[in-house]
Amino acid sequence: MAGNVTIDNRSPSGNTALNYINAQSRGNGRGGNISIWTGNFFRSSSSFKDRNGGDASISTAGSTADNGGTIFLRHGGNGQTYFIVDGPAINGTKAAITRGNGAQSTILPGNKYLHTYKQDGEKIEIQSRPAPTPTPAPTPAPAPAPAPTPAPVPTPTPAPTPAPTPIPEPATTSAPALTPTPAATPAPSEPVTARPSEPVTNGSEPITARPSEPVTARPSEPVTNGSEPITAAPSEPVTNGSSEPILPAPSRACY
């Protein structure tokens, strides 16, 4: 079993510089563990052939693929200066960093790390400042769905108001002039002449008319209604439309 290697130089003013580190196992065994802690930069400016035939600046290879030791290297790049494998001028190594012969157990030249890097299940670890946790991009607020533009409501065209049909004025008919009814002309009254009485005979003796007796009218008596007497209106002679009274015909004697 190979021995372990520990370097602890935490001063920020100086760098840690060396040729290479070989912590491989010599036979059928396990490689040693390497722990480096430097306050500033780390430089490994040389390399060697490890037991697996590769050029390495740091190796902890063992007798089998997973029998190598762990590698822990902390440098002072502080997330601002890269650690470069195959770039030892400032901060890095000249050749590979390995703990076996598999792809996961070896960091090949050409890689560089600004922040902490881990590989092979954290059995190889190059520490600097941890990479900042990326701020998750804000989830964009969903754009509000545009409000549907309401279809314009067509304004109904008002039906034209029909012009009122003029009511014909009735023809003015002049009323016929009224013909005055002529006053009736009274027929001229003719005097009524009493026919002369002719004697009536019975074939034998003449019938002598009885002398007429004057008829004396009974004097009118006033009719009373319990208070004042009612006086009969005086009788007026009867006329036939002429201005003369009608006189009774004189009695003719019957013989």
GROMACS .gro file of C-alpha atoms in nm:
model
  255
    1MET     CA    1   0.000   0.000   0.000
    2ALA     CA    2   0.130   0.343  -0.094
    3GLY     CA    3   0.146   0.620   0.157
    4ASN     CA    4  -0.087   0.921   0.184
    5VAL     CA    5   0.019   1.274   0.083
    6THR     CA    6  -0.100   1.585   0.269
    7ILE     CA    7  -0.013   1.947   0.180
    8ASP     CA    8  -0.158   2.228   0.395
    9ASN     CA    9  -0.054   2.581   0.300
   10ARG     CA   10  -0.348   2.810   0.368
   11SER     CA   11  -0.157   3.137   0.351
   12PRO     CA   12  -0.318   3.364   0.092
   13SER     CA   13   0.013   3.529   0.009
   14GLY     CA   14   0.206   3.233  -0.128
   15ASN     CA   15   0.160   2.965  -0.391
   16THR     CA   16   0.220   2.593  -0.359
   17ALA     CA   17   0.451   2.468  -0.637
   18LEU     CA   18   0.601   2.120  -0.697
   19ASN     CA   19   0.694   1.880  -0.978
   20TYR     CA   20   0.441   1.594  -0.939
   21ILE     CA   21   0.285   1.368  -0.676
   22ASN     CA   22   0.307   0.986  -0.707
   23ALA     CA   23   0.095   0.798  -0.452
   24GLN     CA   24   0.043   0.474  -0.652
   25SER     CA   25   0.053   0.132  -0.496
   26ARG     CA   26   0.371  -0.063  -0.575
   27GLY     CA   27   0.218  -0.405  -0.607
   28ASN     CA   28  -0.118  -0.566  -0.552
   29GLY     CA   29  -0.252  -0.298  -0.330
   30ARG     CA   30  -0.442   0.020  -0.295
   31GLY     CA   31  -0.306   0.363  -0.384
   32GLY     CA   32  -0.263   0.633  -0.121
   33ASN     CA   33  -0.491   0.933  -0.056
   34ILE     CA   34  -0.386   1.288  -0.149
   35SER     CA   35  -0.509   1.604   0.033
   36ILE     CA   36  -0.390   1.947  -0.078
   37TRP     CA   37  -0.508   2.274   0.076
   38THR     CA   38  -0.347   2.593  -0.042
   39GLY     CA   39  -0.453   2.950   0.028
   40ASN     CA   40  -0.347   3.070  -0.316
   41PHE     CA   41  -0.259   2.893  -0.642
   42PHE     CA   42  -0.130   2.539  -0.692
   43ARG     CA   43   0.128   2.446  -0.958
   44SER     CA   44   0.248   2.100  -1.062
   45SER     CA   45   0.499   2.164  -1.337
   46SER     CA   46   0.614   1.811  -1.425
   47SER     CA   47   0.474   1.460  -1.495
   48PHE     CA   48   0.560   1.085  -1.491
   49LYS     CA   49   0.439   0.754  -1.637
   50ASP     CA   50   0.197   0.592  -1.394
   51ARG     CA   51   0.134   0.218  -1.367
   52ASN     CA   52  -0.137   0.236  -1.628
   53GLY     CA   53   0.101   0.389  -1.888
   54GLY     CA   54  -0.035   0.743  -1.891
   55ASP     CA   55   0.137   1.073  -1.827
   56ALA     CA   56   0.026   1.206  -1.489
   57SER     CA   57   0.114   1.493  -1.261
   58ILE     CA   58  -0.091   1.343  -0.974
   59SER     CA   59  -0.168   0.967  -0.945
   60THR     CA   60  -0.309   0.740  -0.674
   61ALA     CA   61  -0.366   0.433  -0.896
   62GLY     CA   62  -0.398   0.090  -0.734
   63SER     CA   63  -0.371  -0.265  -0.852
   64THR     CA   64  -0.724  -0.267  -0.989
   65ALA     CA   65  -0.946  -0.008  -1.155
   66ASP     CA   66  -1.128   0.091  -0.835
   67ASN     CA   67  -0.842   0.035  -0.598
   68GLY     CA   68  -0.692   0.383  -0.630
   69GLY     CA   69  -0.679   0.641  -0.354
   70THR     CA   70  -0.884   0.961  -0.330
   71ILE     CA   71  -0.764   1.301  -0.454
   72PHE     CA   72  -0.873   1.624  -0.281
   73LEU     CA   73  -0.723   1.955  -0.403
   74ARG     CA   74  -0.838   2.292  -0.276
   75HIS     CA   75  -0.687   2.603  -0.436
   76GLY     CA   76  -0.729   2.981  -0.399
   77GLY     CA   77  -0.871   3.063  -0.740
   78ASN     CA   78  -1.186   3.169  -0.551
   79GLY     CA   79  -1.410   3.133  -0.853
   80GLN     CA   80  -1.210   3.397  -1.043
   81THR     CA   81  -0.901   3.207  -1.164
   82TYR     CA   82  -0.930   2.880  -1.353
   83PHE     CA   83  -0.760   2.560  -1.242
   84ILE     CA   84  -0.625   2.421  -1.570
   85VAL     CA   85  -0.517   2.062  -1.630
   86ASP     CA   86  -0.225   2.098  -1.875
   87GLY     CA   87  -0.172   2.462  -1.774
   88PRO     CA   88   0.065   2.493  -1.477
   89ALA     CA   89   0.185   2.842  -1.549
   90ILE     CA   90  -0.051   3.000  -1.296
   91ASN     CA   91  -0.288   2.749  -1.137
   92GLY     CA   92  -0.300   2.385  -1.254
   93THR     CA   93  -0.103   2.075  -1.353
   94LYS     CA   94   0.110   1.981  -1.654
   95ALA     CA   95  -0.045   1.635  -1.709
   96ALA     CA   96  -0.341   1.423  -1.602
   97ILE     CA   97  -0.484   1.374  -1.258
   98THR     CA   98  -0.575   1.005  -1.214
   99ARG     CA   99  -0.664   0.732  -0.963
  100GLY     CA  100  -0.707   0.446  -1.211
  101ASN     CA  101  -0.735   0.355  -1.575
  102GLY     CA  102  -1.100   0.431  -1.643
  103ALA     CA  103  -1.259   0.738  -1.795
  104GLN     CA  104  -1.428   0.831  -1.468
  105SER     CA  105  -1.110   0.793  -1.266
  106THR     CA  106  -0.897   1.029  -1.478
  107ILE     CA  107  -0.910   1.403  -1.560
  108LEU     CA  108  -0.732   1.441  -1.890
  109PRO     CA  109  -0.538   1.748  -2.007
  110GLY     CA  110  -0.738   2.023  -2.175
  111ASN     CA  111  -0.997   2.066  -1.896
  112LYS     CA  112  -1.027   2.375  -1.679
  113TYR     CA  113  -1.251   2.463  -1.386
  114LEU     CA  114  -1.344   2.800  -1.241
  115HIS     CA  115  -1.556   2.664  -0.959
  116THR     CA  116  -1.555   2.347  -0.755
  117TYR     CA  117  -1.555   2.029  -0.965
  118LYS     CA  118  -1.616   1.667  -0.855
  119GLN     CA  119  -1.574   1.340  -1.047
  120ASP     CA  120  -1.584   0.961  -0.996
  121GLY     CA  121  -1.833   0.971  -0.714
  122GLU     CA  122  -1.648   1.260  -0.543
  123LYS     CA  123  -1.331   1.052  -0.520
  124ILE     CA  124  -1.162   1.323  -0.729
  125GLU     CA  125  -1.245   1.676  -0.616
  126ILE     CA  126  -1.100   2.012  -0.722
  127GLN     CA  127  -1.237   2.272  -0.488
  128SER     CA  128  -1.265   2.646  -0.534
  129ARG     CA  129  -1.560   2.863  -0.462
  130PRO     CA  130  -1.881   2.672  -0.519
  131ALA     CA  131  -2.056   2.765  -0.832
  132PRO     CA  132  -2.330   3.012  -0.755
  133THR     CA  133  -2.672   2.866  -0.750
  134PRO     CA  134  -2.825   2.984  -1.069
  135THR     CA  135  -3.114   3.209  -1.008
  136PRO     CA  136  -3.409   3.042  -1.164
  137ALA     CA  137  -3.547   3.242  -1.443
  138PRO     CA  138  -3.871   3.394  -1.333
  139THR     CA  139  -4.162   3.215  -1.472
  140PRO     CA  140  -4.313   3.461  -1.710
  141ALA     CA  141  -4.664   3.546  -1.621
  142PRO     CA  142  -4.891   3.406  -1.882
  143ALA     CA  143  -5.000   3.673  -2.114
  144PRO     CA  144  -5.363   3.741  -2.050
  145ALA     CA  145  -5.577   3.617  -2.326
  146PRO     CA  146  -5.700   3.915  -2.517
  147ALA     CA  147  -6.060   3.983  -2.452
  148PRO     CA  148  -6.257   3.897  -2.761
  149THR     CA  149  -6.368   4.204  -2.940
  150PRO     CA  150  -6.744   4.191  -2.940
  151ALA     CA  151  -6.891   4.195  -3.284
  152PRO     CA  152  -7.054   4.529  -3.347
  153VAL     CA  153  -7.426   4.508  -3.312
  154PRO     CA  154  -7.573   4.640  -3.635
  155THR     CA  155  -7.800   4.933  -3.578
  156PRO     CA  156  -8.137   4.841  -3.720
  157THR     CA  157  -8.240   5.066  -4.002
  158PRO     CA  158  -8.572   5.215  -3.905
  159ALA     CA  159  -8.848   5.140  -4.150
  160PRO     CA  160  -8.941   5.453  -4.338
  161THR     CA  161  -9.257   5.608  -4.204
  162PRO     CA  162  -9.509   5.613  -4.487
  163ALA     CA  163  -9.636   5.955  -4.571
  164PRO     CA  164  -9.995   5.989  -4.457
  165THR     CA  165 -10.244   5.967  -4.742
  166PRO     CA  166 -10.414   6.303  -4.766
  167ILE     CA  167 -10.783   6.280  -4.692
  168PRO     CA  168 -10.968   6.451  -4.977
  169GLU     CA  169 -11.178   6.733  -4.860
  170PRO     CA  170 -11.546   6.688  -4.947
  171ALA     CA  171 -11.662   6.909  -5.227
  172THR     CA  172 -11.856   7.197  -5.094
  173THR     CA  173 -12.207   7.176  -5.236
  174SER     CA  174 -12.405   7.487  -5.203
  175ALA     CA  175 -12.737   7.418  -5.043
  176PRO     CA  176 -13.016   7.501  -5.287
  177ALA     CA  177 -13.187   7.818  -5.209
  178LEU     CA  178 -13.513   7.753  -5.038
  179THR     CA  179 -13.807   7.859  -5.247
  180PRO     CA  180 -14.053   8.029  -5.019
  181THR     CA  181 -14.382   7.851  -5.006
  182PRO     CA  182 -14.645   8.092  -5.135
  183ALA     CA  183 -14.914   8.171  -4.891
  184ALA     CA  184 -15.235   7.992  -4.968
  185THR     CA  185 -15.491   8.225  -5.125
  186PRO     CA  186 -15.824   8.168  -4.952
  187ALA     CA  187 -16.103   8.083  -5.190
  188PRO     CA  188 -16.353   8.363  -5.217
  189SER     CA  189 -16.643   8.290  -4.998
  190GLU     CA  190 -16.979   8.277  -5.165
  191PRO     CA  191 -17.288   8.382  -4.985
  192VAL     CA  192 -17.499   8.098  -4.883
  193THR     CA  193 -17.851   8.160  -5.010
  194ALA     CA  194 -18.119   7.971  -4.835
  195ARG     CA  195 -18.329   7.775  -5.068
  196PRO     CA  196 -18.694   7.887  -5.048
  197SER     CA  197 -18.904   7.650  -4.856
  198GLU     CA  198 -19.145   7.460  -5.062
  199PRO     CA  199 -19.463   7.332  -4.913
  200VAL     CA  200 -19.465   6.963  -4.846
  201THR     CA  201 -19.786   6.796  -4.948
  202ASN     CA  202 -19.916   6.454  -4.861
  203GLY     CA  203 -20.161   6.448  -5.145
  204SER     CA  204 -20.462   6.566  -4.953
  205GLU     CA  205 -20.454   6.847  -4.711
  206PRO     CA  206 -20.181   7.086  -4.656
  207ILE     CA  207 -19.979   7.035  -4.345
  208THR     CA  208 -19.954   7.353  -4.154
  209ALA     CA  209 -19.640   7.390  -3.961
  210ARG     CA  210 -19.671   7.441  -3.600
  211PRO     CA  211 -19.577   7.780  -3.502
  212SER     CA  212 -19.238   7.769  -3.357
  213GLU     CA  213 -19.197   7.857  -3.001
  214PRO     CA  214 -18.909   8.054  -2.892
  215VAL     CA  215 -18.657   7.857  -2.703
  216THR     CA  216 -18.551   8.041  -2.403
  217ALA     CA  217 -18.210   7.957  -2.288
  218ARG     CA  218 -18.174   7.877  -1.926
  219PRO     CA  219 -17.978   8.132  -1.753
  220SER     CA  220 -17.630   8.013  -1.687
  221GLU     CA  221 -17.540   7.946  -1.331
  222PRO     CA  222 -17.198   8.009  -1.221
  223VAL     CA  223 -16.996   7.696  -1.150
  224THR     CA  224 -16.797   7.721  -0.840
  225ASN     CA  225 -16.483   7.524  -0.743
  226GLY     CA  226 -16.513   7.602  -0.380
  227SER     CA  227 -16.366   7.945  -0.398
  228GLU     CA  228 -16.434   8.181  -0.689
  229PRO     CA  229 -16.716   8.157  -0.944
  230ILE     CA  230 -16.622   8.039  -1.297
  231THR     CA  231 -16.791   8.262  -1.558
  232ALA     CA  232 -16.866   8.106  -1.895
  233ALA     CA  233 -16.706   8.274  -2.189
  234PRO     CA  234 -16.957   8.460  -2.408
  235SER     CA  235 -17.046   8.274  -2.722
  236GLU     CA  236 -16.917   8.406  -3.052
  237PRO     CA  237 -17.087   8.371  -3.382
  238VAL     CA  238 -16.960   8.090  -3.608
  239THR     CA  239 -16.819   8.203  -3.941
  240ASN     CA  240 -16.715   8.008  -4.251
  241GLY     CA  241 -16.403   8.204  -4.312
  242SER     CA  242 -16.576   8.513  -4.440
  243SER     CA  243 -16.638   8.818  -4.247
  244GLU     CA  244 -17.017   8.769  -4.232
  245PRO     CA  245 -17.197   8.545  -3.988
  246ILE     CA  246 -17.387   8.246  -4.114
  247LEU     CA  247 -17.760   8.299  -4.051
  248PRO     CA  248 -18.004   8.016  -4.025
  249ALA     CA  249 -18.230   7.971  -4.319
  250PRO     CA  250 -18.586   8.092  -4.264
  251SER     CA  251 -18.832   7.822  -4.185
  252ARG     CA  252 -19.054   7.719  -4.469
  253ALA     CA  253 -19.405   7.628  -4.401
  254CYS     CA  254 -19.506   7.277  -4.477
  255TYR     CA  255 -19.843   7.240  -4.646
   0.00000   0.00000   0.00000
